[in-house]
Amino acid sequence: MNLDRAWIPAGVSPAERRRLFSIWIRTGRIPTRRDDGVELKFNPWHDPRDGRFTSGPGGAAAARDGPSERVGEGGGAGEGGGIVRSDGVYRPGEPGPTLIPIGAPEPPETRGGNIRAFEDPMILDELPILRNSPAGSVLAPFDGFFGITGPGAAVRTTLMRAQAEKIFADIQALDPKFVYQSFGFPSTADGQRRLLDDLRFDRALTIMRVKGDLQPLQLEGLRKMQQVAEEAYADGASLMQSSSLRVRLHNREALGNYMDQEVRKELRAKFNLAGVDAGGRGAVAVNRREYMHDGQGYRIPDMRIGDVFFDVTLREKRMSDGQIRDFFRGRSRPSAIVIVRPVKEGGSYIIRRPVK
């Protein structure tokens, strides 16, 4: 985290760090607590007795009257095409406080569910690590960590909708003119996940544009890259079985090339649609040259966002590989290289810059 933008005390738990980071997105500052434990938030209109948000001046009186719901402009994830946003109340002291709409029932607690508010990682440093391997720190599978596990369809939809509202609120706190075009909240699990992924990506872009912080976009770029790699790996294997995939050297080479091409194509399309230059002239580059310090050579990672490189592959790559060493020796001096592999090939992992 850039210390000149958001200073978070050392030693805080991962859940507390995510909570503070999510508040920093909205407010540009780390919140403080009163002596009685009530935490003051970015909304200046709150009941001083319990920190409850209100819809305007008046403090406790406004809270008693009850805030009116506000519906996002244009399409969105709420009923009738718009994401419904309500004032809510944080509960200090919980490891991952949820934002509960005032006057609305609380989301049901479910055994095995894993989509409580702000518990999704927002930067690469918060990704769960399965284990440390000789190649690098192996990441937990995205589907297992970011998806919904456990709850039935009705509960899943309730939780997904609540998460969409929170992400949408994050974006509009930074960009009040933001509109998410949608025909309504999806009814299928796949559609709901795609909507959440779109909103997360939009939030990361907004943070980049408003606050200049690339870390959330690094995570969302990885999320997109992993999804496309998994899909391309499955599609390529099917094409291989039907003898529809062109093979020049061997099957693994053909499958890897197919996956590379699909990932690069989808990443370019994603950034172009978002109005982000991925040609390497700015903070984002897809399949562009990264030159050595002496200017005599170059390497081409599949993606670079800020000071992090991403490389999609079937085979395991380690620090001893010439490509990886050259990545770290290049002019961009990446802080980390994320090796993106399908789960069936061993999954993705992060190689950090060696400490001298």
Short mmCIF file of N, CA and C in Angstrom, two decimals, residues 114 121 124 126-132 136-147 219 222-223 226 230 338-339 341-343 346-350:
data_model
loop_
_atom_site.label_atom_id
_atom_site.label_comp_id
_atom_site.label_asym_id
_atom_site.label_seq_id
_atom_site.Cartn_x
_atom_site.Cartn_y
_atom_site.Cartn_z
N ASN A 114 -19.33 -17.57 2.27
CA ASN A 114 -18.08 -16.83 2.37
C ASN A 114 -18.10 -15.52 1.59
N PRO A 121 -10.56 -10.07 -0.77
CA PRO A 121 -9.32 -9.30 -0.87
C PRO A 121 -9.47 -8.16 -1.86
N LEU A 124 -3.29 -7.58 -4.00
CA LEU A 124 -2.60 -8.87 -4.11
C LEU A 124 -2.05 -9.35 -2.77
N GLU A 126 -3.31 -9.35 -0.02
CA GLU A 126 -4.34 -9.97 0.83
C GLU A 126 -4.81 -11.32 0.30
N LEU A 127 -4.28 -11.77 -0.83
CA LEU A 127 -4.70 -13.06 -1.36
C LEU A 127 -4.28 -14.18 -0.41
N PRO A 128 -5.16 -15.14 -0.18
CA PRO A 128 -4.80 -16.26 0.69
C PRO A 128 -3.76 -17.16 0.02
N ILE A 129 -2.78 -17.58 0.79
CA ILE A 129 -1.70 -18.44 0.29
C ILE A 129 -1.94 -19.86 0.78
N LEU A 130 -1.99 -20.80 -0.16
CA LEU A 130 -2.15 -22.20 0.22
C LEU A 130 -0.88 -22.74 0.86
N ARG A 131 0.24 -22.44 0.23
CA ARG A 131 1.53 -22.95 0.73
C ARG A 131 2.64 -22.22 -0.01
N ASN A 132 3.83 -22.31 0.52
CA ASN A 132 5.01 -21.80 -0.16
C ASN A 132 5.73 -22.96 -0.82
N GLY A 136 7.21 -20.49 -5.74
CA GLY A 136 6.67 -19.25 -5.20
C GLY A 136 5.51 -19.52 -4.26
N SER A 137 4.82 -18.46 -3.86
CA SER A 137 3.69 -18.58 -2.93
C SER A 137 2.44 -18.96 -3.72
N VAL A 138 1.93 -20.16 -3.50
CA VAL A 138 0.80 -20.69 -4.26
C VAL A 138 -0.50 -20.09 -3.73
N LEU A 139 -1.32 -19.54 -4.63
CA LEU A 139 -2.56 -18.89 -4.25
C LEU A 139 -3.70 -19.89 -4.13
N ALA A 140 -4.61 -19.63 -3.21
CA ALA A 140 -5.82 -20.44 -3.13
C ALA A 140 -6.62 -20.27 -4.41
N PRO A 141 -7.29 -21.32 -4.89
CA PRO A 141 -8.08 -21.20 -6.12
C PRO A 141 -9.09 -20.07 -6.03
N PHE A 142 -9.22 -19.30 -7.10
CA PHE A 142 -10.13 -18.17 -7.09
C PHE A 142 -11.57 -18.59 -6.86
N ASP A 143 -12.00 -19.67 -7.49
CA ASP A 143 -13.39 -20.09 -7.33
C ASP A 143 -13.70 -20.41 -5.89
N GLY A 144 -12.76 -21.03 -5.20
CA GLY A 144 -13.00 -21.40 -3.82
C GLY A 144 -13.04 -20.23 -2.88
N PHE A 145 -12.24 -19.18 -3.19
CA PHE A 145 -12.17 -18.07 -2.26
C PHE A 145 -13.16 -16.97 -2.60
N PHE A 146 -13.30 -16.66 -3.89
CA PHE A 146 -14.14 -15.55 -4.28
C PHE A 146 -15.59 -15.95 -4.55
N GLY A 147 -15.83 -17.23 -4.74
CA GLY A 147 -17.18 -17.66 -5.07
C GLY A 147 -18.03 -17.88 -3.83
N LEU A 219 -5.14 -6.80 -8.67
CA LEU A 219 -5.90 -7.98 -8.24
C LEU A 219 -7.00 -8.32 -9.24
N LEU A 222 -5.65 -9.87 -12.35
CA LEU A 222 -5.35 -11.28 -12.10
C LEU A 222 -6.63 -12.11 -12.10
N ARG A 223 -7.68 -11.60 -11.47
CA ARG A 223 -8.94 -12.35 -11.44
C ARG A 223 -9.43 -12.64 -12.86
N GLN A 226 -7.10 -15.15 -14.66
CA GLN A 226 -7.29 -16.52 -14.19
C GLN A 226 -8.56 -17.12 -14.78
N GLU A 230 -8.61 -20.39 -17.30
CA GLU A 230 -9.35 -21.62 -17.01
C GLU A 230 -10.27 -22.00 -18.16
N VAL A 338 3.48 -12.61 -11.13
CA VAL A 338 2.42 -13.58 -10.86
C VAL A 338 2.38 -14.57 -12.03
N ILE A 339 2.63 -15.83 -11.72
CA ILE A 339 2.56 -16.89 -12.71
C ILE A 339 1.14 -17.45 -12.69
N ARG A 341 -1.57 -20.01 -13.84
CA ARG A 341 -1.73 -21.36 -14.38
C ARG A 341 -3.12 -21.88 -14.06
N PRO A 342 -3.69 -22.69 -14.94
CA PRO A 342 -4.97 -23.33 -14.61
C PRO A 342 -4.83 -24.17 -13.34
N VAL A 343 -5.90 -24.29 -12.61
CA VAL A 343 -5.88 -25.06 -11.37
C VAL A 343 -5.43 -26.50 -11.63
N GLY A 346 -1.77 -26.98 -11.51
CA GLY A 346 -1.06 -26.64 -10.27
C GLY A 346 -1.45 -25.31 -9.68
N GLY A 347 -2.18 -24.47 -10.45
CA GLY A 347 -2.65 -23.20 -9.91
C GLY A 347 -1.62 -22.09 -10.04
N SER A 348 -2.03 -20.89 -9.68
CA SER A 348 -1.21 -19.69 -9.82
C SER A 348 -0.40 -19.43 -8.56
N TYR A 349 0.70 -18.70 -8.72
CA TYR A 349 1.55 -18.37 -7.59
C TYR A 349 2.29 -17.06 -7.85
N ILE A 350 2.84 -16.49 -6.80
CA ILE A 350 3.53 -15.21 -6.87
C ILE A 350 5.00 -15.41 -6.54
#
